[in-house]
């Protein structure tokens, strides 16, 4: 059996599926990944200048503008065949989608209840209280960044998780619970270098799940995978759904 049919057979047999996605699933939408390509974000920029609380304290305008640039890129992009295939998978089987991505392409493709471990690029929060700042207020209060409406010492900041910050506890709890309850786990388009997200497939495997990785490149998780589909997600996922009936 080829790898696509093997994947389709396991998905079809599954009762509960956990899907972990990373930047690679949005690569075919034209969104730069962080690590794998020459033009990836961490090849061009230093995370410690842009994606840490210290960077924001040092130069809030620089950080604000970098995230505004990324927001613009995401707003101009469209979900791709892999995002759409995961919506279809959730129609066929009980699926929990956990993403490290801060773009909103899963949601725009139609995935509901995606667990966003690293926050959301399109959200803005107060740097002190972390309360959400709504888009209407932001449109009426320009600034790079504007002062927070929620706290006198606060600034508006992107609603993403930076290096050195904790993941949202509720999202992590739900992701861990899903890992212990699934019988199939997929890791799609992640380099599996950033924890705790990268630990989810292993946690699921320790609870008996079958694990497939979809990624054109090997990762630290590859040796432990039960199946490796070394193809772009936008090809592999629709192909697996198309092979469903034959699997
Ligand atoms: P990375 O950029 O580290 O890894 C992207 C992965 O996607 C690589 O392993 C690529 O081989 C793979 N890839 C590229 N194109 C693909 C395609 N068409 N189909 C399938 N896979 C493809 O991105 P993440 O693993 O998501 O964190 O990075 C994890 C975290 O590190 C991010 O959430 C971000 C970053 O720093 C924060 O910002 C907190």
Coordinates of C-alpha atoms in Angstrom, one line a residue, residues 112-209:
X112 CA -14.3 25.7 14.1
X113 CA -12.8 25.4 17.6
X114 CA -9.2 25.3 16.5
X115 CA -7.0 25.4 19.6
X116 CA -4.5 28.2 19.0
X117 CA -1.5 27.4 21.2
X118 CA 0.5 30.5 20.1
X119 CA -2.3 33.1 20.1
X120 CA -3.6 35.0 17.0
X121 CA -1.9 37.6 14.8
X122 CA -5.2 39.4 14.2
X123 CA -5.9 39.9 17.9
X124 CA -4.5 42.8 19.9
X125 CA -4.2 42.8 23.6
X126 CA -3.1 45.1 26.5
X127 CA 0.5 44.6 27.4
X128 CA -0.3 44.8 31.1
X129 CA -3.8 43.2 31.6
X130 CA -3.8 41.1 28.4
X131 CA -7.4 42.1 27.9
X132 CA -8.5 42.1 24.3
X133 CA -8.5 45.5 22.4
X134 CA -11.1 45.6 19.8
X135 CA -10.6 46.5 16.1
X136 CA -12.9 49.5 16.2
X137 CA -11.0 51.0 19.1
X138 CA -7.7 50.4 17.2
X139 CA -9.0 51.9 14.0
X140 CA -9.9 55.1 15.9
X141 CA -6.7 55.2 17.9
X142 CA -3.7 55.0 15.6
X143 CA -0.2 54.8 17.0
X144 CA 2.7 52.5 16.8
X145 CA 1.5 51.1 19.1
X146 CA -1.3 53.1 20.7
X147 CA -1.5 53.2 24.5
X148 CA -3.8 50.6 26.0
X149 CA -7.4 51.5 26.8
X150 CA -7.3 49.0 29.7
X151 CA -4.3 50.2 31.8
X152 CA -2.5 53.5 32.2
X153 CA 1.0 51.8 31.9
X154 CA -0.1 49.5 29.1
X155 CA 0.5 49.5 25.3
X156 CA -1.5 47.7 22.6
X157 CA 0.5 44.6 21.6
X158 CA -0.1 41.6 19.3
X159 CA -2.1 38.8 20.8
X160 CA 0.6 36.2 20.1
X161 CA 2.8 34.2 22.4
X162 CA 6.4 35.4 22.4
X163 CA 9.5 33.4 23.3
X164 CA 9.8 33.3 27.1
X165 CA 6.0 33.6 27.6
X166 CA 3.6 30.9 28.8
X167 CA 1.1 29.4 26.4
X168 CA -2.5 30.1 27.2
X169 CA -3.2 27.5 30.0
X170 CA -6.7 26.6 28.8
X171 CA -5.5 25.9 25.2
X172 CA -2.6 23.8 26.4
X173 CA -4.9 21.8 28.8
X174 CA -7.3 21.1 26.0
X175 CA -4.5 20.1 23.6
X176 CA -3.0 17.7 26.2
X177 CA -6.4 16.2 26.9
X178 CA -7.0 15.6 23.2
X179 CA -3.6 14.0 22.9
X180 CA -4.4 11.5 25.7
X181 CA -7.8 10.7 24.1
X182 CA -7.0 10.3 20.4
X183 CA -6.3 7.1 18.5
X184 CA -4.6 8.8 15.5
X185 CA -2.4 11.9 15.7
X186 CA -1.1 13.8 12.7
X187 CA 1.8 16.4 12.8
X188 CA 1.5 18.5 9.7
X189 CA 4.0 21.2 8.6
X190 CA 5.9 21.6 11.8
X191 CA 9.6 21.4 12.4
X192 CA 8.7 20.0 15.9
X193 CA 11.4 22.1 17.6
X194 CA 9.2 24.3 19.8
X195 CA 7.8 22.8 23.0
X196 CA 5.3 22.1 24.4
X197 CA 3.5 21.8 21.0
X198 CA 6.2 19.4 19.7
X199 CA 5.5 17.1 22.6
X200 CA 1.9 16.4 21.7
X201 CA 2.4 13.6 19.2
X202 CA 4.7 11.7 21.7
X203 CA 2.1 12.2 24.4
X204 CA -0.6 10.8 22.1
X205 CA 1.7 7.8 21.2
X206 CA 2.3 7.0 24.9
X207 CA -1.5 6.8 25.2
X208 CA -1.7 4.3 22.3
X209 CA -2.2 6.6 19.3

